[in-house]
């Protein structure tokens, strides 16, 4: 099948590469000329495990191409829209890029095409896009809602082996095309759930809001643990063992970040506000998350009795989670800004996010090539992202390199007992 994917970011590039890999002829389009130039030269503008190989292989086998031009849309049977939907000033999703992409697609349509909204968009956007496009083209088309559920860091696996595919359309023609496209990815009896577009649009927000709720809930329980002398790890295991609850997304930490949970929770609250539904649970979820992003700085303030100015701190992890370089809404930003604001000096290490961090912080912080270089002479270590390579360090070496043996572990990756035995003053989240 001929497919165009508009927007070549984390979602569009992964979707485009996976769809090419399953035998389709795919063109990934982006308005960012530098991004397209990099891709044409064989470089990836983002870090995602396995993506570079997948992209190169499919380019070599001539199933995947890149362009700043929408010309490929004219011959495509299916066009995916995977552009960003950042939060607007009032928290609602900003549809500017979606509508610009839809208008450009409409201008290039020739024959019947299924236009598929993969971007996360508020309920009613599928209708809105259809109406906007109908004003610009005589060609036949359907607009379909097909939200994406992939996770950065495991995006290829998630796209190729999804728990489910959600497709919102009333069109039989579009339904057949989407069923054909996704057939290679649902061979293990995972369902393609066909539904109406509004329900499909809301499904994406409901799923992300539920996951964010579990995280904030556990962060509240973690705070309670600290105050009443319980251990959140034991509580998590005990509660998660109940099959109705399960273990996923019950890890306390420094709050959720990334390009999805924060903006999708606030967009859902905004949608509620516009329709007269007060989504109080989600407001509390946001409130807890804001508090949690400050947790490490608050602990440091207490430990150093407010005397943070002039201290040298090491920070492990910059991205919002491991195996990605994405720093959008990363708790690390909050932690680092909080410490800088109190006059500390910061040295960071992240296996892949340094280039992205440099754009954000410039020369306000410095970078170390290894976790060990990072802690050299530090007055405390802050662990913000739970990269696997941070989990089992040589504690003696770290203890000897640091000026003061203090660790604020925002992801509970260390064993508190082992840390104390190694001579550290250790602070976790929700631990005794
Ligand atoms: P991104 O910022 O990485 O990529 C978006 C791309 O769209 C950019 O490269 C940008 O240059 C391009 N673009 C913007 N306007 C354009 C236009 N008019 N024509 C062509 N290209 C244009 O964003 P992302 O993280 O891939 O997210 C895309 C959408 O998918 C969002 O709605 C997001 O909520 C949703 N989503 C993201 C994830 C994730 O993990 N990142 C997961 C599921 C869903």
Coordinates of C-alpha atoms and ligand atoms in Angstrom, one line a residue:
X1 CA 0.0 0.0 0.0
X2 CA 1.2 3.6 -0.6
X3 CA 1.2 5.5 2.7
X4 CA 2.3 9.0 3.6
X5 CA 3.0 10.0 7.2
X6 CA 2.8 13.7 8.0
X7 CA 5.0 14.6 11.0
X8 CA 8.3 12.7 11.4
X9 CA 8.8 12.9 15.2
X10 CA 8.8 10.1 17.8
X11 CA 5.4 8.8 16.6
X12 CA 5.5 9.5 12.8
X13 CA 9.0 8.2 12.3
X14 CA 8.4 5.0 14.2
X15 CA 5.0 4.5 12.5
X16 CA 6.5 5.2 9.1
X17 CA 9.5 2.9 9.6
X18 CA 7.3 0.0 11.0
X19 CA 4.7 0.4 8.2
X20 CA 7.5 0.3 5.6
X21 CA 9.0 -2.7 7.3
X22 CA 5.7 -4.6 6.9
X23 CA 5.9 -4.0 3.1
X24 CA 4.3 -0.7 2.4
X25 CA 5.8 2.1 0.3
X26 CA 6.0 5.0 2.9
X27 CA 6.9 8.6 2.6
X28 CA 7.5 10.5 5.8
X29 CA 6.9 14.2 5.5
X30 CA 8.0 17.0 7.8
X31 CA 8.1 20.8 7.6
X32 CA 11.4 20.8 9.5
X33 CA 13.9 20.9 6.7
X34 CA 16.9 20.0 8.9
X35 CA 15.1 17.0 10.2
X36 CA 14.4 15.7 6.7
X37 CA 18.0 16.5 5.5
X38 CA 19.3 14.4 8.5
X39 CA 17.0 11.5 7.7
X40 CA 17.9 11.6 4.0
X41 CA 21.6 11.5 5.0
X42 CA 20.9 8.4 7.2
X43 CA 20.9 10.1 10.6
X44 CA 18.1 10.1 13.1
X45 CA 17.0 13.4 14.7
X46 CA 15.9 11.5 17.8
X47 CA 17.1 8.6 19.9
X48 CA 14.9 5.5 20.0
X49 CA 16.3 2.0 20.4
X50 CA 16.4 0.0 17.2
X51 CA 15.0 2.8 15.1
X52 CA 18.2 3.7 13.2
X53 CA 18.6 0.2 11.9
X54 CA 15.0 -0.1 11.0
X55 CA 15.0 3.2 9.1
X56 CA 18.3 2.5 7.3
X57 CA 17.2 -1.0 6.2
X58 CA 13.9 0.3 4.8
X59 CA 15.5 3.2 3.0
X60 CA 18.0 0.8 1.5
X61 CA 15.2 -1.5 0.3
X62 CA 13.4 1.6 -1.1
X63 CA 10.3 1.2 0.9
X64 CA 10.9 4.4 3.0
X65 CA 11.6 7.9 1.8
X66 CA 11.5 11.4 3.4
X67 CA 10.4 14.7 2.1
X68 CA 9.4 18.3 3.0
X69 CA 7.0 18.2 0.1
X70 CA 3.4 16.8 0.4
X71 CA 3.5 15.6 -3.3
X72 CA 3.4 11.9 -2.2
X73 CA -0.1 12.4 -0.7
X74 CA -1.6 12.5 -4.2
X75 CA -0.7 8.8 -4.7
X76 CA -1.2 7.6 -1.2
X77 CA -4.2 5.4 -0.2
X78 CA -3.7 6.3 3.4
X79 CA -2.2 9.4 5.0
X80 CA -1.3 9.4 8.7
X81 CA -1.2 12.7 10.6
X82 CA 1.4 12.4 13.4
X83 CA 2.2 16.1 14.1
X84 CA 2.5 17.5 17.6
X85 CA -0.4 18.7 19.7
X86 CA 1.2 20.8 22.4
X87 CA -0.7 22.4 25.2
X88 CA -2.2 25.8 24.5
X89 CA -2.2 28.6 27.2
X90 CA -5.4 27.2 28.8
X91 CA -4.1 23.6 28.9
X92 CA -6.2 22.5 26.0
X93 CA -4.6 20.8 23.0
X94 CA -3.3 23.3 20.4
X95 CA -4.5 21.9 17.0
X96 CA -2.6 24.4 14.9
X97 CA -0.2 21.8 13.4
X98 CA -3.0 19.2 12.8
X99 CA -5.1 21.7 11.0
X100 CA -2.2 23.0 8.9
X101 CA -1.3 19.4 8.0
X102 CA -4.9 18.6 7.1
X103 CA -5.2 21.7 4.9
X104 CA -2.0 20.8 3.0
X105 CA -3.2 17.2 2.6
X106 CA -6.5 18.4 1.3
X107 CA -4.7 20.5 -1.4
X108 CA -2.9 17.4 -2.6
X109 CA -5.7 14.8 -2.6
X110 CA -6.6 13.3 -6.0
X111 CA -8.4 10.0 -5.4
X112 CA -10.1 8.4 -2.4
X113 CA -7.8 8.6 0.6
X114 CA -8.2 7.6 4.2
X115 CA -6.7 10.4 6.3
X116 CA -5.8 9.0 9.7
X117 CA -5.3 11.1 12.9
X118 CA -2.6 9.5 14.9
X119 CA -1.8 12.6 16.9
X120 CA -3.5 12.8 20.3
X121 CA -6.5 15.1 19.7
X122 CA -9.5 16.3 21.7
X123 CA -12.9 14.7 21.1
X124 CA -14.5 16.2 18.0
X125 CA -11.3 16.8 16.1
X126 CA -11.9 14.1 13.6
X127 CA -15.2 15.9 12.7
X128 CA -13.5 19.3 12.7
X129 CA -10.7 18.1 10.4
X130 CA -13.2 16.5 8.0
X131 CA -15.2 19.7 7.7
X132 CA -12.0 21.8 7.3
X133 CA -10.7 19.5 4.5
X134 CA -14.1 19.3 2.7
X135 CA -13.9 23.1 2.2
X136 CA -10.6 22.7 0.4
X137 CA -11.0 19.6 -1.9
X138 CA -13.5 17.9 -4.2
X139 CA -11.7 14.6 -3.8
X140 CA -13.3 11.7 -1.8
X141 CA -11.8 11.1 1.6
X142 CA -12.5 9.8 5.1
X143 CA -11.0 11.1 8.3
X144 CA -10.3 8.4 10.8
X145 CA -9.2 8.5 14.5
X146 CA -6.4 6.1 15.2
X147 CA -4.7 7.2 18.4
X148 CA -1.2 5.8 19.1
X149 CA -0.3 4.1 22.3
X150 CA 3.5 3.5 21.9
X151 CA 5.9 4.3 24.6
X152 CA 9.2 6.1 23.9
X153 CA 12.1 3.7 24.7
X154 CA 10.1 0.7 23.5
X155 CA 8.3 2.4 20.6
X156 CA 9.1 -0.2 17.8
X157 CA 8.0 -3.1 19.9
X158 CA 4.8 -1.3 21.0
X159 CA 4.0 -0.4 17.4
X160 CA 4.7 -3.9 16.0
X161 CA 3.1 -5.7 18.9
X162 CA 0.4 -3.4 20.3
X163 CA -2.0 -4.5 23.1
X164 CA -4.7 -3.2 20.8
X165 CA -5.3 -1.0 17.9
X166 CA -8.1 1.6 18.2
X167 CA -9.8 2.8 15.0
X168 CA -12.6 5.3 15.1
X169 CA -14.6 5.5 11.9
X170 CA -18.0 4.9 10.5
X171 CA -16.7 4.3 7.0
X172 CA -16.5 0.7 5.7
X173 CA -14.0 1.7 3.1
X174 CA -11.6 3.3 5.7
X175 CA -12.2 0.4 8.0
X176 CA -11.0 -2.1 5.4
X177 CA -7.8 -0.1 4.7
X178 CA -6.9 0.2 8.3
X179 CA -7.6 -3.5 8.9
X180 CA -5.3 -4.4 6.1
X181 CA -2.5 -2.1 7.3
X182 CA -2.6 -3.4 10.9
X183 CA -3.1 -7.1 10.0
X184 CA 0.7 -7.9 10.2
X185 CA 0.8 -6.4 13.8
X186 CA -2.1 -8.1 15.4
X187 CA -1.4 -11.7 14.4
X188 CA -1.2 -12.8 18.0
X189 CA -4.9 -12.2 18.4
X190 CA -4.5 -8.7 19.7
X191 CA -7.7 -6.8 18.8
X192 CA -8.4 -4.0 16.4
X193 CA -11.1 -2.2 18.2
X194 CA -13.4 -0.4 15.7
X195 CA -15.5 2.3 17.3
X196 CA -16.9 5.7 16.6
X197 CA -14.3 8.5 16.3
X198 CA -15.3 10.4 19.5
X199 CA -14.9 7.2 21.6
X200 CA -11.6 6.5 19.9
X201 CA -10.4 10.1 20.6
X202 CA -11.4 9.8 24.2
X203 CA -9.9 6.3 24.7
X204 CA -6.4 7.8 24.2
X205 CA -6.9 10.5 26.9
X206 CA -8.6 8.1 29.3
X207 CA -5.7 5.6 29.0
X208 CA -3.0 8.2 29.6
X209 CA -5.0 9.9 32.4
X210 CA -5.5 6.5 34.1
X211 CA -1.8 5.8 34.0
X212 CA -0.9 9.2 35.3
X213 CA -3.5 8.7 38.1
X214 CA -1.8 5.5 39.2
X215 CA 1.6 7.3 39.4
X216 CA 0.2 10.2 41.4
X217 CA -1.7 7.9 43.6
X218 CA 1.4 6.0 44.5
X219 CA 3.3 9.2 45.0
X220 CA 0.7 10.2 47.5
X221 CA 1.0 6.8 49.2
X222 CA 4.8 7.2 49.2
X223 CA 4.6 10.6 51.0
X224 CA 2.3 9.0 53.6
X225 CA 4.8 6.2 54.0
X226 CA 7.5 8.7 54.8
X227 CA 5.3 10.4 57.4
X228 CA 4.0 7.3 59.1
X229 CA 7.1 5.0 58.9
X230 CA 6.0 2.5 56.3
X231 CA 7.9 1.3 53.2
X232 CA 6.3 2.1 49.9
X233 CA 8.1 -0.8 48.1
X234 CA 6.4 -3.3 50.4
X235 CA 3.1 -1.6 50.1
X236 CA 3.4 -1.6 46.3
X237 CA 4.2 -5.3 46.2
X238 CA 1.4 -6.1 48.6
X239 CA -1.2 -4.1 46.8
X240 CA 0.0 -5.0 43.2
X241 CA -0.3 -8.7 44.0
X242 CA -4.1 -8.3 43.8
X243 CA -4.9 -9.2 40.2
X244 CA -7.5 -6.4 40.1
X245 CA -4.7 -3.9 40.7
X246 CA -1.5 -5.4 39.1
X247 CA 2.0 -4.1 39.3
X248 CA 2.2 -1.7 36.3
X249 CA 2.6 2.0 36.9
X250 CA 2.8 1.7 40.7
X251 CA 6.3 2.9 41.1
X252 CA 6.7 6.1 43.1
X253 CA 9.3 8.6 41.9
X254 CA 9.9 12.2 41.0
X255 CA 6.6 12.6 39.1
X256 CA 5.6 11.8 35.5
X257 CA 6.9 13.8 32.6
X258 CA 7.3 13.4 28.9
X259 CA 5.4 14.9 26.0
X260 CA 2.2 13.0 26.7
X261 CA 1.0 12.5 30.3
X262 CA 1.3 16.2 31.4
X263 CA -0.3 17.6 28.3
X264 CA -3.0 14.9 27.9
X265 CA -4.1 15.2 31.6
X266 CA -4.4 19.0 31.3
X267 CA -6.2 18.7 27.9
X268 CA -8.7 16.3 29.4
X269 CA -9.3 18.7 32.3
X270 CA -9.8 21.5 29.8
X271 CA -12.3 19.4 27.8
X272 CA -14.2 18.8 31.0
X273 CA -14.2 22.5 31.9
X274 CA -15.6 23.3 28.4
X275 CA -18.4 20.8 28.8
X276 CA -19.2 21.5 32.4
X277 CA -17.6 18.4 33.9
X278 CA -15.3 19.0 36.8
X279 CA -12.6 16.3 36.5
X280 CA -11.5 16.7 40.2
X281 CA -9.5 13.5 40.3
X282 CA -7.3 14.6 37.4
X283 CA -6.8 18.1 39.0
X284 CA -5.5 16.3 42.1
X285 CA -3.3 14.1 39.9
X286 CA -1.7 17.2 38.4
X287 CA -1.4 18.8 41.9
X288 CA 0.4 15.7 43.3
X289 CA 2.7 15.6 40.2
X290 CA 3.8 19.2 40.6
X291 CA 4.6 18.5 44.3
X292 CA 6.4 15.3 43.4
X293 CA 8.7 17.1 40.9
X294 CA 9.9 19.2 43.8
X295 CA 10.4 16.3 46.2
X296 CA 14.1 15.9 45.7
X297 CA 14.9 19.6 46.1
X298 CA 12.7 19.7 49.2
X299 CA 14.6 16.8 50.7
X300 CA 17.9 18.4 49.8
X301 CA 16.8 21.7 51.4
X302 CA 16.0 19.8 54.6
X303 CA 19.2 17.8 54.6
X304 CA 21.4 20.8 54.1
X305 CA 19.3 23.0 56.3
X306 CA 18.7 25.4 53.4
X307 CA 22.4 25.9 52.8
X308 CA 22.5 24.8 49.1
X309 CA 24.2 27.9 47.6
X310 CA 27.7 27.1 46.5
X311 CA 27.2 23.3 46.7
X312 CA 28.3 21.1 43.8
X313 CA 25.7 18.5 42.9
X314 CA 25.8 15.5 40.5
X315 CA 22.6 14.6 38.6
X316 CA 22.2 11.2 37.0
X317 CA 19.6 11.2 34.2
X318 CA 18.1 14.1 32.2
X319 CA 15.4 12.5 30.0
X320 CA 12.0 11.9 31.4
X321 CA 12.6 8.2 31.4
X322 CA 15.3 5.7 30.3
X323 CA 16.0 4.7 26.7
X324 CA 15.0 8.1 25.3
X325 CA 16.5 11.5 24.8
X326 CA 13.1 13.2 25.2
X327 CA 13.3 15.9 27.9
X328 CA 9.9 17.4 27.4
X329 CA 8.4 18.0 30.9
X330 CA 11.2 15.9 32.3
X331 CA 11.4 16.0 36.2
X332 CA 15.1 16.5 35.7
X333 CA 14.5 20.0 34.4
X334 CA 12.5 20.8 37.6
X335 CA 15.2 19.3 39.8
X336 CA 18.1 21.1 38.1
X337 CA 16.3 24.4 37.8
X338 CA 15.3 24.1 41.5
X339 CA 18.9 23.5 42.6
X340 CA 20.4 26.2 40.2
X341 CA 17.8 28.6 41.6
X342 CA 19.2 28.1 45.1
X343 CA 22.7 28.8 43.9
X344 CA 24.1 25.2 43.4
X345 CA 26.4 24.1 40.7
X346 CA 25.3 21.1 38.6
X347 CA 27.1 18.4 36.7
X348 CA 25.0 15.9 34.8
X349 CA 25.3 12.6 33.1
X350 CA 22.7 11.0 30.8
X351 CA 23.6 8.2 28.3
X352 CA 21.8 9.8 25.4
X353 CA 20.1 13.1 26.3
X354 CA 23.1 15.4 26.7
X355 CA 22.7 17.1 23.3
X356 CA 19.0 17.8 24.0
X357 CA 19.9 19.1 27.5
X358 CA 22.5 21.5 26.0
X359 CA 19.8 23.2 24.0
X360 CA 17.8 23.7 27.2
X361 CA 20.4 24.6 29.8
X362 CA 23.3 25.9 27.6
X363 CA 26.3 26.5 29.7
X364 CA 24.4 26.8 33.0
X365 CA 25.3 23.2 33.8
X366 CA 28.2 21.0 32.9
X367 CA 28.2 17.4 31.6
X368 CA 30.2 14.3 32.5
X369 CA 31.0 11.4 30.1
X370 CA 30.4 8.8 32.7
X371 CA 28.4 8.4 36.0
X372 CA 31.7 8.2 37.9
X373 CA 33.1 11.4 36.4
X374 CA 29.8 13.1 37.3
X375 CA 30.1 12.4 41.0
X376 CA 33.7 13.6 41.3
X377 CA 33.9 16.1 44.2
X378 CA 30.1 16.3 44.5
X379 CA 28.3 17.3 47.7
X380 CA 25.3 15.0 46.8
X381 CA 24.1 12.8 44.0
X382 CA 20.6 13.1 42.6
X383 CA 19.2 10.1 40.7
X384 CA 16.4 11.3 38.4
X385 CA 16.2 8.8 35.5
X386 CA 16.3 5.1 36.2
X387 CA 18.7 4.0 33.4
X388 CA 19.8 0.4 33.9
X389 CA 23.4 1.3 33.9
X390 CA 22.8 3.4 37.1
X391 CA 21.5 0.5 39.1
X392 CA 24.6 -1.4 40.1
X393 CA 27.5 1.1 40.4
X394 CA 30.7 0.6 42.3
X395 CA 29.5 2.2 45.5
X396 CA 32.9 2.3 47.1
X397 CA 34.3 4.2 44.1
X398 CA 31.4 6.6 44.2
X399 CA 31.7 7.1 48.0
X400 CA 35.4 7.8 47.6
X401 CA 34.9 10.3 44.7
X402 CA 32.2 12.4 46.4
X403 CA 33.0 15.2 48.8
X404 CA 30.0 14.3 50.9
X405 CA 28.3 10.9 50.7
X406 CA 24.7 12.0 50.2
X407 CA 22.3 10.4 47.7
X408 CA 18.8 11.5 46.8
X409 CA 17.4 8.6 44.8
X410 CA 14.3 9.8 43.0
X411 CA 13.6 6.4 41.4
X412 CA 14.3 4.1 44.3
X413 CA 16.9 2.2 42.3
X414 CA 19.3 1.6 45.2
X415 CA 18.8 -0.7 48.2
X416 CA 18.7 1.6 51.2
X417 CA 20.4 -1.0 53.5
X418 CA 23.3 -1.5 51.0
X419 CA 23.6 2.3 50.7
X420 CA 23.9 2.8 54.4
X421 CA 26.4 0.0 54.7
X422 CA 28.5 1.6 52.0
X423 CA 28.5 4.8 54.1
X424 CA 26.0 6.9 52.3
X425 CA 23.3 9.1 53.8
X426 CA 20.5 7.8 51.6
X427 CA 17.1 9.4 50.8
X428 CA 14.6 7.5 48.6
X429 CA 10.9 8.1 47.9
X430 CA 8.5 6.7 50.4
X431 CA 11.1 4.6 52.1
X432 CA 12.0 4.4 55.8
Ligands
LIG1 P1 7.2 15.4 17.8 O1 7.2 16.8 18.2 O2 8.3 14.5 18.1 O3 7.0 15.3 16.2 C1 6.0 16.1 15.5 C2 6.6 16.4 14.1 O4 5.6 17.1 13.3 C3 7.8 17.4 14.2 O5 8.9 16.8 13.5 C4 7.3 18.6 13.4 O6 8.3 19.3 12.7 C5 6.3 18.0 12.5 N1 5.3 19.0 12.0 C6 4.6 19.9 12.7 N2 3.7 20.6 11.8 C7 3.8 19.9 10.6 C8 3.1 20.1 9.4 N3 2.2 21.0 9.2 N4 3.5 19.3 8.4 C9 4.5 18.3 8.5 N5 5.1 18.1 9.7 C10 4.8 18.9 10.7 O7 5.8 14.8 18.4 P2 5.5 13.3 18.8 O8 6.1 13.0 20.1 O9 5.9 12.3 17.7 O10 4.0 13.3 19.0 C11 3.1 13.5 17.9 C12 1.7 13.2 18.3 O11 1.5 11.9 18.8 C13 1.2 14.1 19.5 O12 -0.1 14.4 19.4 C14 1.4 13.2 20.7 O13 0.6 13.5 21.8 C15 1.1 11.9 20.1 N6 1.7 10.7 20.8 C16 3.0 10.8 21.2 C17 3.6 9.7 21.8 C18 5.0 9.8 22.3 O14 5.4 8.9 23.0 N7 5.8 10.8 21.8 C19 2.9 8.5 22.0 C20 1.6 8.5 21.6 C21 1.0 9.6 21.0

